[in-house]
XYZ file of C-alpha atoms in Angstrom:
220
model
C 72.647 68.480 134.229
C 74.281 69.008 130.869
C 77.649 68.981 131.880
C 77.384 65.583 133.982
C 78.970 63.061 131.104
C 76.156 60.642 129.381
C 78.841 57.939 129.344
C 78.900 55.411 132.093
C 82.598 55.415 132.455
C 83.578 59.735 132.315
C 80.931 59.746 134.434
C 82.517 57.360 137.337
C 85.988 59.560 136.321
C 83.686 63.407 137.059
C 82.047 61.201 140.618
C 85.208 59.813 141.756
C 86.935 64.166 141.851
C 83.953 65.547 142.556
C 83.869 63.326 145.973
C 87.175 64.000 146.943
C 86.758 67.232 145.893
C 84.024 67.865 147.681
C 85.180 65.520 151.076
C 88.262 67.746 151.225
C 86.779 71.009 151.820
C 82.700 70.246 153.555
C 83.864 71.262 156.519
C 85.429 75.008 155.576
C 81.797 74.617 153.071
C 79.220 73.658 156.122
C 77.562 70.330 153.798
C 75.788 68.250 155.767
C 78.139 65.462 155.615
C 75.581 62.614 156.373
C 74.444 63.926 152.635
C 77.188 63.735 151.383
C 77.902 59.743 152.157
C 74.125 59.136 151.518
C 74.761 60.465 147.601
C 78.404 58.766 147.949
C 77.138 55.250 148.761
C 74.894 54.854 145.347
C 78.543 56.284 143.839
C 79.992 53.357 145.075
C 76.940 50.847 144.488
C 76.720 52.370 140.548
C 79.961 51.547 140.152
C 80.248 47.715 141.689
C 77.551 47.315 139.433
C 79.497 49.130 136.897
C 82.754 46.435 137.232
C 80.103 43.516 137.264
C 78.634 43.966 133.658
C 82.465 44.717 132.007
C 83.368 41.132 133.569
C 82.766 39.726 130.601
C 81.998 36.385 133.493
C 78.928 38.548 134.725
C 78.218 40.689 131.523
C 74.385 39.873 131.207
C 71.074 41.460 130.506
C 70.104 42.050 133.941
C 73.429 43.198 135.278
C 73.133 45.619 132.724
C 69.879 47.206 134.024
C 71.140 46.854 137.491
C 73.966 49.165 136.459
C 71.577 51.248 134.337
C 68.898 51.241 137.549
C 71.717 52.451 139.689
C 73.544 55.157 137.743
C 70.541 56.880 137.038
C 69.758 56.658 141.675
C 73.085 58.233 141.276
C 72.151 60.964 138.965
C 69.405 61.883 141.223
C 70.919 62.168 144.571
C 73.907 64.060 143.586
C 72.286 66.667 140.700
C 70.115 68.587 144.688
C 73.661 67.663 146.587
C 74.784 70.409 142.995
C 72.206 72.082 143.444
C 73.199 73.569 146.821
C 76.368 73.600 146.118
C 75.457 76.393 144.354
C 74.021 78.426 146.457
C 76.739 78.968 148.812
C 77.987 81.675 148.766
C 82.213 80.800 149.904
C 82.356 78.717 146.636
C 85.529 80.007 143.981
C 85.994 79.413 139.954
C 88.584 77.162 140.817
C 86.269 75.407 143.248
C 83.828 74.839 140.629
C 86.596 73.755 137.924
C 87.857 71.044 140.467
C 84.250 69.638 141.397
C 83.421 69.473 137.589
C 80.157 71.927 137.835
C 79.311 74.533 136.511
C 79.092 77.906 138.114
C 76.336 79.801 138.801
C 75.398 82.244 135.577
C 77.281 85.455 136.408
C 75.566 87.073 133.746
C 72.492 88.683 133.921
C 69.604 87.138 131.139
C 66.792 89.636 130.426
C 63.964 86.392 130.993
C 65.759 85.622 133.970
C 67.643 87.910 135.706
C 68.559 86.856 139.472
C 65.667 87.405 142.485
C 65.148 89.638 144.279
C 63.310 88.838 146.882
C 62.169 85.161 149.430
C 59.611 83.262 149.772
C 57.608 83.392 153.015
C 57.705 80.351 154.404
C 54.873 78.640 157.137
C 55.444 75.219 158.358
C 53.192 73.439 159.545
C 53.486 69.970 161.504
C 51.249 67.092 160.795
C 51.451 63.595 162.771
C 54.713 62.885 164.543
C 57.131 63.761 162.576
C 56.065 65.248 159.821
C 56.542 68.560 158.498
C 54.566 70.319 155.672
C 56.421 72.865 154.465
C 54.485 75.886 152.552
C 55.644 78.419 150.261
C 54.024 81.577 149.027
C 55.078 84.273 146.978
C 53.236 87.578 148.913
C 53.476 90.029 145.308
C 51.392 87.753 142.603
C 48.199 87.293 142.665
C 47.917 83.259 143.273
C 49.411 82.332 146.947
C 51.181 79.064 145.813
C 52.970 81.324 142.441
C 56.834 81.941 142.357
C 57.501 84.757 140.654
C 58.385 85.472 137.521
C 61.442 84.333 135.884
C 61.726 81.892 138.873
C 62.564 78.390 138.961
C 62.136 76.777 142.189
C 62.487 77.247 145.820
C 65.618 75.933 147.970
C 64.593 75.554 152.122
C 67.582 75.868 154.133
C 67.050 73.238 157.301
C 68.699 73.152 160.537
C 67.870 71.113 164.185
C 69.047 74.257 166.275
C 69.100 74.558 170.424
C 69.252 78.457 169.678
C 67.665 80.527 167.356
C 69.946 80.874 164.634
C 71.344 84.552 162.995
C 71.593 83.461 159.578
C 70.535 80.388 156.955
C 74.478 79.992 157.073
C 73.783 77.226 160.680
C 71.393 75.924 158.948
C 73.323 73.088 157.183
C 70.929 70.035 157.523
C 70.213 68.817 154.330
C 68.260 70.909 152.236
C 64.813 70.641 150.394
C 64.596 71.819 146.512
C 60.513 72.899 146.164
C 59.238 73.403 142.620
C 55.319 73.556 144.488
C 54.204 73.773 147.415
C 53.098 72.258 150.028
C 56.368 70.280 150.901
C 56.184 67.049 153.442
C 58.905 65.718 155.134
C 59.085 63.261 157.172
C 61.206 62.840 160.410
C 62.926 60.164 162.598
C 61.684 59.929 166.052
C 65.187 61.308 167.257
C 63.644 64.386 166.692
C 60.597 64.805 168.459
C 60.541 67.700 170.800
C 63.550 69.664 168.751
C 62.915 73.121 167.448
C 63.291 72.815 163.640
C 64.167 76.038 162.273
C 63.998 76.962 157.822
C 64.789 79.235 155.527
C 64.244 80.082 151.860
C 65.208 81.552 148.689
C 64.118 81.266 145.310
C 66.828 80.597 142.658
C 66.082 81.072 138.782
C 66.711 78.164 135.501
C 70.318 79.212 135.344
C 70.921 78.206 139.115
C 71.015 81.958 140.872
C 69.582 82.195 144.310
C 68.281 85.331 145.621
C 68.203 86.449 149.018
C 67.503 84.466 152.676
C 64.226 85.037 154.106
C 62.830 85.346 157.208
C 64.334 81.752 159.426
C 60.747 79.944 160.497
C 60.780 77.628 163.309
C 58.624 74.885 164.434
C 58.619 72.555 166.635
C 58.481 69.208 165.716
C 56.584 66.368 166.932
């Protein structure tokens, strides 16, 4: 996250431009609007805490602690959103410039090549609304291992009433996994609905490999 300004005033300026650009393209890029709203809410919380901190009448140690805590929450929330944007094929170099985020590396570092295969996914239901996502790589000896040069797996999710033709139809908030399994808990409104998922490997420079086969499960 070295692209994020360390100075909080500069971070607020960056985030303001980031959300304006993102929301202007949210439909075109197919980003989950609820997810964007969740992250932007944390940004608003950070802004408000900063306003309290810079006001001489309310500038206290407690206000500073609160501001830093909300900065941390925002940074942790925005990074997965940025990583998801870097998996979308339609973004142009200009889009990355406007968003203020680094584009996926166009070079091929000899130690970290672009992944050429994908994680095999298994979805398991564990109680009401609870789904465990497992991945494994069929070409490595350990079923929990990742291929050489892979840092994590990104899992696209979607609740649909039809079989999706591709991972582009899976627009729920994605999951990033560095280890397997990963447990997701859904609210009761998703009970009985079909959850579809597809996975891809990401290398340390953010380059994504191909999406694997789509799997599904019915949420209890």
